[in-house]
Amino acid sequence: MARLALDDVTKEYRDGEMSVVAVEDVSLDVADGEFLVLVGPSGCGKSTTLRMIAGLETITDGEITLDDRSINDVPAQERDIAMVFQSYALYPHKTVRGNMSFGLEESTELSDSDIAETVEETAGMMGIEDLLNRKPGELSGGQQQRVALGRAIVRDPDLFLMDEPLSNLDAKLRAEMRTELQHLQEQLGVTSVYVTHDQTEAMTMGDQIAVLNEGTLQQTGTPLECYHQPNNLFVAGFIGEPSMNFFDGSLEENALVTESLAYSLSPDLRRDIEAGTDLVLGIRPEDVRIDEPRTDGQRFAAEVIVVEPMGNENVIHLRFDDAMAGDEFIVTTEGVPTVSAGDRVDVEFSEAVVHLFDGDSGVAIKNRTLSFSGTPDEVIP
């Protein structure tokens, strides 16, 4: 087990006088035994970051340390790091046993009997002990993924790196493997860095998540911190499905005024905001109340555009009276749908649950009010 730290790590690709910065000044601290998920859209630099940790990419600037020892100049094969790839990267001519034992045969001095014992023990842990004599071409995608994970586990590395290992699986198997991976990581207690563009994987698997965009680290925190207390507009919009609703406007007297609504701000909230400042009002779909008894929020009339029944919840698309098409928004409700397309409803936004962002910088000015009880992940609205 080991502690991993990245200190202002930068990766720049050069082609003559042209240069592209893929990763810029990324700093991360992954505690011993912690599971960190790097998440972001395609091209944000997450896989490049993982490859720099593995030693498969050189670092332009900054430092990577493993247990307080710099590994910038340590060759990949000497870093005691195991990596699981999206493509599985199994040897097609070798059996499952041969694939899992190959790394131990090449990099350790273990006897054949010790290697065989380690492989069989790991195969039992992965539920693939009956597949040891098969070749990859005879396995399903889920079985191949288990072999790839088992091959990494047998090495007993200081650090696990996983680059979108579940993306080739179907939705049901992907959900099952998410659970298995979490259980395995808890069992093994190995420091792990997991790359994905799937926010569901990030929210459900990570002790911490690090959100990247265009090579820049946007926020690091627990999944619920990033969801409920985003640093900026990008994190607020990227984390969460359906995405947070946004309404662009500006502060005029006592209210945030958009093309569709005027949302009154409390004196405490508007005290440090200058009149005329561009602002963005944000609210999560589940925080919008629809046709419910009035509480402390502000109410607005809206029309239902589309209702998408999902079984356990309903995704309802609405727009305000006389709203522009861009000001359509989404509400999620539980249970049986109570509204239909064309219905007129009242929606309520409580100031306790709305977010406010600077319209120019995107930086969060106000996030929804939370109280934490017990562990940091136990949130009470």
mmCIF file of C-alpha atoms in Angstrom:
data_model
loop_
_atom_site.group_PDB
_atom_site.id
_atom_site.type_symbol
_atom_site.label_atom_id
_atom_site.label_comp_id
_atom_site.label_asym_id
_atom_site.label_seq_id
_atom_site.Cartn_x
_atom_site.Cartn_y
_atom_site.Cartn_z
ATOM 1 C CA MET A 1 0.000 0.000 0.000
ATOM 2 C CA ALA A 2 1.156 3.548 -0.673
ATOM 3 C CA ARG A 3 0.323 7.231 -0.675
ATOM 4 C CA LEU A 4 0.308 8.896 -4.102
ATOM 5 C CA ALA A 5 0.840 12.617 -4.639
ATOM 6 C CA LEU A 6 0.913 14.761 -7.780
ATOM 7 C CA ASP A 7 2.393 18.229 -7.343
ATOM 8 C CA ASP A 8 1.676 20.736 -10.161
ATOM 9 C CA VAL A 9 2.040 18.043 -12.820
ATOM 10 C CA THR A 10 1.968 19.319 -16.413
ATOM 11 C CA LYS A 11 2.113 17.484 -19.729
ATOM 12 C CA GLU A 12 2.828 19.444 -22.897
ATOM 13 C CA TYR A 13 3.092 17.915 -26.353
ATOM 14 C CA ARG A 14 5.335 19.722 -28.857
ATOM 15 C CA ASP A 15 5.504 19.469 -32.625
ATOM 16 C CA GLY A 16 8.078 21.935 -33.869
ATOM 17 C CA GLU A 17 6.890 25.368 -32.769
ATOM 18 C CA MET A 18 3.387 24.084 -32.014
ATOM 19 C CA SER A 19 2.527 22.917 -28.510
ATOM 20 C CA VAL A 20 -0.577 21.514 -26.823
ATOM 21 C CA VAL A 21 -0.965 21.431 -23.055
ATOM 22 C CA ALA A 22 -2.860 18.227 -22.248
ATOM 23 C CA VAL A 23 -2.578 18.489 -18.454
ATOM 24 C CA GLU A 24 -1.808 21.696 -16.594
ATOM 25 C CA ASP A 25 -0.649 22.070 -12.977
ATOM 26 C CA VAL A 26 -2.654 19.147 -11.616
ATOM 27 C CA SER A 27 -2.140 18.483 -7.901
ATOM 28 C CA LEU A 28 -3.686 15.447 -6.211
ATOM 29 C CA ASP A 29 -3.179 13.609 -2.928
ATOM 30 C CA VAL A 30 -4.396 10.015 -2.722
ATOM 31 C CA ALA A 31 -4.177 8.596 0.792
ATOM 32 C CA ASP A 32 -2.934 5.098 1.546
ATOM 33 C CA GLY A 33 -5.711 2.647 0.617
ATOM 34 C CA GLU A 34 -7.957 5.334 -0.898
ATOM 35 C CA PHE A 35 -9.959 4.946 -4.118
ATOM 36 C CA LEU A 36 -9.718 8.110 -6.257
ATOM 37 C CA VAL A 37 -11.772 8.495 -9.428
ATOM 38 C CA LEU A 38 -10.573 10.852 -12.167
ATOM 39 C CA VAL A 39 -13.661 11.946 -14.101
ATOM 40 C CA GLY A 40 -14.286 14.332 -16.962
ATOM 41 C CA PRO A 41 -15.335 14.529 -20.609
ATOM 42 C CA SER A 42 -13.347 12.982 -23.443
ATOM 43 C CA GLY A 43 -10.093 14.837 -24.059
ATOM 44 C CA CYS A 44 -9.915 16.394 -20.593
ATOM 45 C CA GLY A 45 -6.524 14.819 -19.756
ATOM 46 C CA LYS A 46 -7.569 12.074 -17.342
ATOM 47 C CA SER A 47 -5.977 9.157 -19.240
ATOM 48 C CA THR A 48 -2.831 11.230 -19.853
ATOM 49 C CA THR A 49 -2.625 11.839 -16.100
ATOM 50 C CA LEU A 50 -2.978 8.115 -15.446
ATOM 51 C CA ARG A 51 -0.267 7.292 -18.004
ATOM 52 C CA MET A 52 2.116 9.779 -16.365
ATOM 53 C CA ILE A 53 1.548 8.069 -12.999
ATOM 54 C CA ALA A 54 2.237 4.694 -14.656
ATOM 55 C CA GLY A 55 5.406 5.970 -16.316
ATOM 56 C CA LEU A 56 4.052 5.515 -19.838
ATOM 57 C CA GLU A 57 4.231 9.283 -20.487
ATOM 58 C CA THR A 58 7.043 11.615 -19.496
ATOM 59 C CA ILE A 59 6.230 14.604 -17.309
ATOM 60 C CA THR A 60 6.867 18.070 -18.702
ATOM 61 C CA ASP A 61 6.818 19.730 -15.277
ATOM 62 C CA GLY A 62 5.928 18.947 -11.670
ATOM 63 C CA GLU A 63 6.516 15.886 -9.535
ATOM 64 C CA ILE A 64 4.832 12.546 -8.800
ATOM 65 C CA THR A 65 5.675 10.824 -5.526
ATOM 66 C CA LEU A 66 4.781 7.373 -4.222
ATOM 67 C CA ASP A 67 5.244 7.054 -0.471
ATOM 68 C CA ASP A 68 7.115 10.391 -0.481
ATOM 69 C CA ARG A 69 9.622 9.088 -3.069
ATOM 70 C CA SER A 70 9.801 10.860 -6.411
ATOM 71 C CA ILE A 71 9.094 8.488 -9.299
ATOM 72 C CA ASN A 72 9.522 11.012 -12.127
ATOM 73 C CA ASP A 73 12.610 9.234 -13.428
ATOM 74 C CA VAL A 74 11.725 5.687 -12.326
ATOM 75 C CA PRO A 75 11.048 3.381 -15.309
ATOM 76 C CA ALA A 76 7.504 2.066 -15.579
ATOM 77 C CA GLN A 77 8.539 -1.538 -14.859
ATOM 78 C CA GLU A 78 10.170 -0.507 -11.569
ATOM 79 C CA ARG A 79 7.265 1.509 -10.129
ATOM 80 C CA ASP A 80 5.396 -1.445 -8.548
ATOM 81 C CA ILE A 81 2.195 -0.249 -10.210
ATOM 82 C CA ALA A 82 -0.412 -2.489 -11.855
ATOM 83 C CA MET A 83 -2.605 -1.107 -14.625
ATOM 84 C CA VAL A 84 -5.898 -2.389 -16.022
ATOM 85 C CA PHE A 85 -6.726 -1.175 -19.529
ATOM 86 C CA GLN A 86 -10.015 -0.526 -21.294
ATOM 87 C CA SER A 87 -9.118 -3.112 -23.947
ATOM 88 C CA TYR A 88 -8.175 -5.772 -21.301
ATOM 89 C CA ALA A 89 -4.880 -6.365 -23.231
ATOM 90 C CA LEU A 90 -4.879 -10.131 -22.676
ATOM 91 C CA TYR A 91 -2.497 -12.402 -24.575
ATOM 92 C CA PRO A 92 -4.796 -14.314 -26.952
ATOM 93 C CA HIS A 93 -2.501 -17.348 -27.266
ATOM 94 C CA LYS A 94 -2.162 -17.857 -23.500
ATOM 95 C CA THR A 95 -4.705 -19.430 -21.161
ATOM 96 C CA VAL A 96 -6.225 -17.501 -18.277
ATOM 97 C CA ARG A 97 -3.631 -19.133 -16.041
ATOM 98 C CA GLY A 98 -0.854 -18.084 -18.408
ATOM 99 C CA ASN A 99 -2.116 -14.499 -18.594
ATOM 100 C CA MET A 100 -2.340 -14.179 -14.826
ATOM 101 C CA SER A 101 1.021 -15.780 -14.108
ATOM 102 C CA PHE A 102 3.025 -14.049 -16.858
ATOM 103 C CA GLY A 103 3.816 -10.888 -14.871
ATOM 104 C CA LEU A 104 4.927 -12.878 -11.838
ATOM 105 C CA GLU A 105 7.170 -15.080 -13.976
ATOM 106 C CA GLU A 106 8.853 -12.058 -15.584
ATOM 107 C CA SER A 107 9.197 -9.718 -12.612
ATOM 108 C CA THR A 108 9.589 -11.906 -9.505
ATOM 109 C CA GLU A 109 11.718 -14.779 -8.276
ATOM 110 C CA LEU A 110 8.760 -16.769 -6.979
ATOM 111 C CA SER A 111 8.861 -20.517 -7.554
ATOM 112 C CA ASP A 112 6.457 -22.138 -10.001
ATOM 113 C CA SER A 113 4.467 -23.609 -7.122
ATOM 114 C CA ASP A 114 4.170 -20.225 -5.370
ATOM 115 C CA ILE A 115 3.045 -18.592 -8.624
ATOM 116 C CA ALA A 116 0.468 -21.314 -9.208
ATOM 117 C CA GLU A 117 -0.838 -20.944 -5.654
ATOM 118 C CA THR A 118 -1.103 -17.143 -5.995
ATOM 119 C CA VAL A 119 -2.906 -17.387 -9.335
ATOM 120 C CA GLU A 120 -5.389 -19.977 -8.049
ATOM 121 C CA GLU A 121 -6.083 -17.990 -4.895
ATOM 122 C CA THR A 122 -6.721 -14.815 -6.906
ATOM 123 C CA ALA A 123 -8.835 -16.679 -9.459
ATOM 124 C CA GLY A 124 -10.999 -17.924 -6.590
ATOM 125 C CA MET A 125 -11.381 -14.388 -5.305
ATOM 126 C CA MET A 126 -12.439 -13.245 -8.803
ATOM 127 C CA GLY A 127 -14.807 -16.180 -9.343
ATOM 128 C CA ILE A 128 -12.893 -17.434 -12.394
ATOM 129 C CA GLU A 129 -11.236 -20.546 -10.969
ATOM 130 C CA ASP A 130 -13.139 -22.693 -13.488
ATOM 131 C CA LEU A 131 -11.747 -20.667 -16.406
ATOM 132 C CA LEU A 132 -8.022 -21.064 -15.772
ATOM 133 C CA ASN A 133 -7.456 -23.401 -18.716
ATOM 134 C CA ARG A 134 -9.484 -21.387 -21.233
ATOM 135 C CA LYS A 135 -8.132 -18.790 -23.645
ATOM 136 C CA PRO A 136 -9.459 -15.185 -23.883
ATOM 137 C CA GLY A 137 -11.332 -15.910 -27.122
ATOM 138 C CA GLU A 138 -13.495 -18.415 -25.239
ATOM 139 C CA LEU A 139 -14.554 -15.889 -22.591
ATOM 140 C CA SER A 140 -17.296 -13.291 -22.371
ATOM 141 C CA GLY A 141 -16.457 -9.611 -21.931
ATOM 142 C CA GLY A 142 -17.160 -9.767 -18.205
ATOM 143 C CA GLN A 143 -14.956 -12.837 -17.790
ATOM 144 C CA GLN A 144 -12.125 -11.188 -19.712
ATOM 145 C CA GLN A 145 -12.428 -8.151 -17.463
ATOM 146 C CA ARG A 146 -12.126 -10.352 -14.382
ATOM 147 C CA VAL A 147 -9.001 -11.959 -15.844
ATOM 148 C CA ALA A 148 -7.468 -8.529 -16.493
ATOM 149 C CA LEU A 149 -8.219 -7.492 -12.913
ATOM 150 C CA GLY A 150 -6.889 -10.782 -11.577
ATOM 151 C CA ARG A 151 -3.658 -10.335 -13.532
ATOM 152 C CA ALA A 152 -3.176 -6.992 -11.770
ATOM 153 C CA ILE A 153 -4.115 -8.326 -8.325
ATOM 154 C CA VAL A 154 -1.635 -11.239 -8.349
ATOM 155 C CA ARG A 155 1.237 -8.779 -8.523
ATOM 156 C CA ASP A 156 0.245 -7.297 -5.116
ATOM 157 C CA PRO A 157 1.301 -3.794 -6.272
ATOM 158 C CA ASP A 158 1.614 -0.603 -4.264
ATOM 159 C CA LEU A 159 -0.850 1.115 -6.596
ATOM 160 C CA PHE A 160 -3.696 0.108 -8.923
ATOM 161 C CA LEU A 161 -4.411 2.190 -12.029
ATOM 162 C CA MET A 162 -7.606 1.521 -14.006
ATOM 163 C CA ASP A 163 -8.357 3.220 -17.321
ATOM 164 C CA GLU A 164 -12.113 2.945 -18.045
ATOM 165 C CA PRO A 165 -12.062 -0.826 -17.441
ATOM 166 C CA LEU A 166 -15.861 -1.244 -17.576
ATOM 167 C CA SER A 167 -16.687 0.806 -20.669
ATOM 168 C CA ASN A 168 -16.852 -2.233 -22.988
ATOM 169 C CA LEU A 169 -19.453 -4.026 -20.863
ATOM 170 C CA ASP A 170 -23.225 -3.833 -21.173
ATOM 171 C CA ALA A 171 -25.139 -1.725 -18.651
ATOM 172 C CA LYS A 172 -26.223 -4.567 -16.346
ATOM 173 C CA LEU A 173 -22.790 -6.178 -16.196
ATOM 174 C CA ARG A 174 -21.167 -2.780 -15.740
ATOM 175 C CA ALA A 175 -23.331 -2.176 -12.646
ATOM 176 C CA GLU A 176 -22.410 -5.611 -11.254
ATOM 177 C CA MET A 177 -18.704 -5.041 -11.872
ATOM 178 C CA ARG A 178 -18.851 -1.635 -10.166
ATOM 179 C CA THR A 179 -19.997 -3.384 -7.002
ATOM 180 C CA GLU A 180 -17.380 -6.125 -7.349
ATOM 181 C CA LEU A 181 -14.588 -3.601 -7.857
ATOM 182 C CA GLN A 182 -15.560 -1.673 -4.738
ATOM 183 C CA HIS A 183 -15.680 -4.883 -2.722
ATOM 184 C CA LEU A 184 -12.298 -6.003 -4.051
ATOM 185 C CA GLN A 185 -10.667 -2.668 -3.349
ATOM 186 C CA GLU A 186 -11.970 -2.725 0.228
ATOM 187 C CA GLN A 187 -10.704 -6.295 0.650
ATOM 188 C CA LEU A 188 -7.262 -5.557 -0.747
ATOM 189 C CA GLY A 189 -6.892 -2.054 0.706
ATOM 190 C CA VAL A 190 -4.707 -1.001 -2.235
ATOM 191 C CA THR A 191 -4.428 2.654 -3.210
ATOM 192 C CA SER A 192 -6.299 2.991 -6.508
ATOM 193 C CA VAL A 193 -6.794 5.590 -9.237
ATOM 194 C CA TYR A 194 -9.692 4.931 -11.590
ATOM 195 C CA VAL A 195 -10.359 6.879 -14.801
ATOM 196 C CA THR A 196 -13.846 7.211 -16.257
ATOM 197 C CA HIS A 197 -16.084 9.610 -18.177
ATOM 198 C CA ASP A 198 -19.121 7.981 -16.524
ATOM 199 C CA GLN A 199 -20.282 10.132 -13.622
ATOM 200 C CA THR A 200 -22.341 7.234 -12.216
ATOM 201 C CA GLU A 201 -19.125 5.255 -11.752
ATOM 202 C CA ALA A 202 -17.470 8.302 -10.202
ATOM 203 C CA MET A 203 -20.322 8.968 -7.770
ATOM 204 C CA THR A 204 -20.774 5.364 -6.665
ATOM 205 C CA MET A 205 -17.193 4.085 -6.554
ATOM 206 C CA GLY A 206 -14.867 6.825 -5.383
ATOM 207 C CA ASP A 207 -13.825 7.741 -1.855
ATOM 208 C CA GLN A 208 -12.741 10.958 -3.572
ATOM 209 C CA ILE A 209 -13.370 12.203 -7.088
ATOM 210 C CA ALA A 210 -11.254 14.639 -9.073
ATOM 211 C CA VAL A 211 -13.061 16.488 -11.872
ATOM 212 C CA LEU A 212 -10.945 17.497 -14.877
ATOM 213 C CA ASN A 213 -11.800 19.743 -17.820
ATOM 214 C CA GLU A 214 -9.467 20.786 -20.642
ATOM 215 C CA GLY A 215 -6.467 19.517 -18.691
ATOM 216 C CA THR A 216 -7.248 21.556 -15.577
ATOM 217 C CA LEU A 217 -8.371 20.213 -12.221
ATOM 218 C CA GLN A 218 -11.748 21.740 -11.378
ATOM 219 C CA GLN A 219 -12.459 20.179 -7.979
ATOM 220 C CA THR A 220 -11.437 17.349 -5.678
ATOM 221 C CA GLY A 221 -13.756 16.111 -2.955
ATOM 222 C CA THR A 222 -16.119 13.377 -1.874
ATOM 223 C CA PRO A 223 -18.839 12.525 -4.405
ATOM 224 C CA LEU A 224 -21.491 14.318 -2.369
ATOM 225 C CA GLU A 225 -19.321 17.404 -1.904
ATOM 226 C CA CYS A 226 -18.843 17.698 -5.663
ATOM 227 C CA TYR A 227 -22.554 17.109 -6.241
ATOM 228 C CA HIS A 228 -23.990 19.457 -3.625
ATOM 229 C CA GLN A 229 -21.137 21.983 -3.300
ATOM 230 C CA PRO A 230 -19.569 22.374 -6.775
ATOM 231 C CA ASN A 231 -16.713 24.844 -7.136
ATOM 232 C CA ASN A 232 -17.958 26.180 -10.441
ATOM 233 C CA LEU A 233 -20.447 25.932 -13.298
ATOM 234 C CA PHE A 234 -18.559 23.139 -15.039
ATOM 235 C CA VAL A 235 -18.607 20.806 -12.025
ATOM 236 C CA ALA A 236 -22.245 21.674 -11.308
ATOM 237 C CA GLY A 237 -23.256 20.848 -14.876
ATOM 238 C CA PHE A 238 -21.075 17.765 -15.333
ATOM 239 C CA ILE A 239 -21.864 15.969 -12.079
ATOM 240 C CA GLY A 240 -25.462 14.819 -11.856
ATOM 241 C CA GLU A 241 -27.940 13.171 -14.232
ATOM 242 C CA PRO A 242 -30.174 14.861 -15.233
ATOM 243 C CA SER A 243 -27.910 17.893 -15.114
ATOM 244 C CA MET A 244 -28.476 20.918 -12.911
ATOM 245 C CA ASN A 245 -30.849 23.531 -14.362
ATOM 246 C CA PHE A 246 -29.198 26.890 -15.153
ATOM 247 C CA PHE A 247 -30.787 30.304 -15.726
ATOM 248 C CA ASP A 248 -28.611 33.185 -16.968
ATOM 249 C CA GLY A 249 -29.405 36.654 -15.693
ATOM 250 C CA SER A 250 -28.105 39.659 -13.779
ATOM 251 C CA LEU A 251 -28.711 41.356 -10.449
ATOM 252 C CA GLU A 252 -31.257 44.145 -10.769
ATOM 253 C CA GLU A 253 -32.230 45.809 -7.505
ATOM 254 C CA ASN A 254 -33.241 42.912 -5.233
ATOM 255 C CA ALA A 255 -33.639 40.135 -7.783
ATOM 256 C CA LEU A 256 -31.789 37.986 -10.285
ATOM 257 C CA VAL A 257 -33.614 38.763 -13.505
ATOM 258 C CA THR A 258 -33.555 36.390 -16.485
ATOM 259 C CA GLU A 259 -35.592 36.357 -19.669
ATOM 260 C CA SER A 260 -38.094 34.080 -17.959
ATOM 261 C CA LEU A 261 -38.239 34.978 -14.264
ATOM 262 C CA ALA A 262 -37.255 37.412 -11.549
ATOM 263 C CA TYR A 263 -35.881 35.550 -8.547
ATOM 264 C CA SER A 264 -35.725 37.661 -5.378
ATOM 265 C CA LEU A 265 -32.500 37.305 -3.403
ATOM 266 C CA SER A 266 -32.307 37.680 0.363
ATOM 267 C CA PRO A 267 -30.387 40.669 1.761
ATOM 268 C CA ASP A 268 -27.614 38.375 3.048
ATOM 269 C CA LEU A 269 -27.123 36.829 -0.388
ATOM 270 C CA ARG A 270 -27.120 40.040 -2.418
ATOM 271 C CA ARG A 271 -25.053 42.064 0.051
ATOM 272 C CA ASP A 272 -21.699 41.368 -1.639
ATOM 273 C CA ILE A 273 -22.994 41.312 -5.236
ATOM 274 C CA GLU A 274 -22.919 44.523 -7.240
ATOM 275 C CA ALA A 275 -25.969 45.579 -9.227
ATOM 276 C CA GLY A 276 -25.722 44.577 -12.866
ATOM 277 C CA THR A 277 -23.418 41.629 -12.149
ATOM 278 C CA ASP A 278 -23.989 38.714 -14.521
ATOM 279 C CA LEU A 279 -25.180 35.710 -12.541
ATOM 280 C CA VAL A 280 -26.315 32.141 -13.157
ATOM 281 C CA LEU A 281 -29.016 30.599 -10.992
ATOM 282 C CA GLY A 282 -28.751 26.815 -10.632
ATOM 283 C CA ILE A 283 -31.079 24.241 -9.120
ATOM 284 C CA ARG A 284 -31.005 20.439 -9.183
ATOM 285 C CA PRO A 285 -34.037 18.763 -10.818
ATOM 286 C CA GLU A 286 -34.897 16.920 -7.596
ATOM 287 C CA ASP A 287 -34.889 20.186 -5.615
ATOM 288 C CA VAL A 288 -37.671 21.804 -7.650
ATOM 289 C CA ARG A 289 -41.081 21.362 -6.019
ATOM 290 C CA ILE A 290 -43.971 20.915 -8.423
ATOM 291 C CA ASP A 291 -47.627 21.409 -7.459
ATOM 292 C CA GLU A 292 -46.898 20.824 -3.769
ATOM 293 C CA PRO A 293 -48.053 22.827 -0.712
ATOM 294 C CA ARG A 294 -46.199 26.124 -0.457
ATOM 295 C CA THR A 295 -43.104 26.186 1.752
ATOM 296 C CA ASP A 296 -40.603 29.065 1.904
ATOM 297 C CA GLY A 297 -39.739 29.208 -1.801
ATOM 298 C CA GLN A 298 -40.725 31.433 -4.684
ATOM 299 C CA ARG A 299 -43.373 30.132 -7.090
ATOM 300 C CA PHE A 300 -43.580 30.414 -10.854
ATOM 301 C CA ALA A 301 -46.126 29.241 -13.412
ATOM 302 C CA ALA A 302 -44.872 26.698 -15.963
ATOM 303 C CA GLU A 303 -46.122 24.371 -18.671
ATOM 304 C CA VAL A 304 -45.266 20.666 -18.890
ATOM 305 C CA ILE A 305 -43.585 19.863 -22.233
ATOM 306 C CA VAL A 306 -42.653 16.174 -21.895
ATOM 307 C CA VAL A 307 -42.996 13.535 -19.164
ATOM 308 C CA GLU A 308 -40.534 10.619 -19.175
ATOM 309 C CA PRO A 309 -41.643 7.858 -16.759
ATOM 310 C CA MET A 310 -38.547 5.933 -15.660
ATOM 311 C CA GLY A 311 -40.264 3.542 -13.239
ATOM 312 C CA ASN A 312 -38.714 4.665 -9.972
ATOM 313 C CA GLU A 313 -38.818 8.324 -10.977
ATOM 314 C CA ASN A 314 -40.213 10.693 -13.591
ATOM 315 C CA VAL A 315 -38.203 13.188 -15.636
ATOM 316 C CA ILE A 316 -40.450 16.151 -16.399
ATOM 317 C CA HIS A 317 -39.477 18.821 -18.940
ATOM 318 C CA LEU A 318 -41.085 22.233 -18.417
ATOM 319 C CA ARG A 319 -40.875 25.833 -19.531
ATOM 320 C CA PHE A 320 -41.988 29.037 -17.894
ATOM 321 C CA ASP A 321 -44.794 31.128 -19.339
ATOM 322 C CA ASP A 322 -43.513 33.031 -22.379
ATOM 323 C CA ALA A 323 -40.054 31.502 -21.863
ATOM 324 C CA MET A 324 -37.397 31.253 -24.531
ATOM 325 C CA ALA A 325 -36.626 27.704 -25.683
ATOM 326 C CA GLY A 326 -33.257 27.872 -23.913
ATOM 327 C CA ASP A 327 -34.957 28.375 -20.560
ATOM 328 C CA GLU A 328 -36.626 24.978 -20.541
ATOM 329 C CA PHE A 329 -35.805 23.083 -17.374
ATOM 330 C CA ILE A 330 -36.176 19.640 -15.812
ATOM 331 C CA VAL A 331 -37.823 18.370 -12.644
ATOM 332 C CA THR A 332 -37.561 14.838 -11.269
ATOM 333 C CA THR A 333 -40.294 13.321 -9.100
ATOM 334 C CA GLU A 334 -40.791 9.898 -7.552
ATOM 335 C CA GLY A 335 -43.650 7.443 -7.999
ATOM 336 C CA VAL A 336 -46.480 7.487 -10.518
ATOM 337 C CA PRO A 337 -46.561 10.582 -12.797
ATOM 338 C CA THR A 338 -49.146 13.121 -11.645
ATOM 339 C CA VAL A 339 -48.823 15.508 -14.593
ATOM 340 C CA SER A 340 -49.017 15.184 -18.379
ATOM 341 C CA ALA A 341 -47.741 17.154 -21.377
ATOM 342 C CA GLY A 342 -49.682 20.409 -21.708
ATOM 343 C CA ASP A 343 -50.555 20.710 -17.990
ATOM 344 C CA ARG A 344 -50.083 24.067 -16.255
ATOM 345 C CA VAL A 345 -48.297 23.741 -12.913
ATOM 346 C CA ASP A 346 -46.689 25.813 -10.173
ATOM 347 C CA VAL A 347 -42.996 25.191 -9.481
ATOM 348 C CA GLU A 348 -41.229 26.357 -6.367
ATOM 349 C CA PHE A 349 -37.547 27.274 -5.915
ATOM 350 C CA SER A 350 -36.407 27.512 -2.292
ATOM 351 C CA GLU A 351 -33.355 29.703 -1.677
ATOM 352 C CA ALA A 352 -31.977 26.990 0.620
ATOM 353 C CA VAL A 353 -31.471 24.647 -2.344
ATOM 354 C CA VAL A 354 -30.504 27.005 -5.171
ATOM 355 C CA HIS A 355 -26.943 27.607 -6.368
ATOM 356 C CA LEU A 356 -25.569 30.932 -7.584
ATOM 357 C CA PHE A 357 -22.568 31.359 -9.886
ATOM 358 C CA ASP A 358 -20.639 34.331 -11.233
ATOM 359 C CA GLY A 359 -21.683 34.676 -14.865
ATOM 360 C CA ASP A 360 -18.190 35.657 -16.058
ATOM 361 C CA SER A 361 -15.848 33.362 -14.111
ATOM 362 C CA GLY A 362 -18.315 30.555 -13.395
ATOM 363 C CA VAL A 363 -17.139 30.417 -9.775
ATOM 364 C CA ALA A 364 -19.754 29.407 -7.204
ATOM 365 C CA ILE A 365 -21.049 32.281 -5.086
ATOM 366 C CA LYS A 366 -23.578 30.208 -3.164
ATOM 367 C CA ASN A 367 -24.291 26.489 -2.952
ATOM 368 C CA ARG A 368 -27.295 24.725 -1.510
ATOM 369 C CA THR A 369 -27.474 24.658 2.277
ATOM 370 C CA LEU A 370 -26.375 21.348 3.794
ATOM 371 C CA SER A 371 -25.826 19.988 7.250
ATOM 372 C CA PHE A 372 -23.578 16.985 7.757
ATOM 373 C CA SER A 373 -24.324 14.362 10.386
ATOM 374 C CA GLY A 374 -22.024 11.472 11.261
ATOM 375 C CA THR A 375 -19.753 10.704 8.332
ATOM 376 C CA PRO A 376 -19.086 13.379 5.663
ATOM 377 C CA ASP A 377 -21.177 11.411 3.164
ATOM 378 C CA GLU A 378 -24.314 11.509 5.319
ATOM 379 C CA VAL A 379 -26.144 14.580 4.058
ATOM 380 C CA ILE A 380 -29.317 16.054 5.467
ATOM 381 C CA PRO A 381 -30.992 18.688 3.214
#
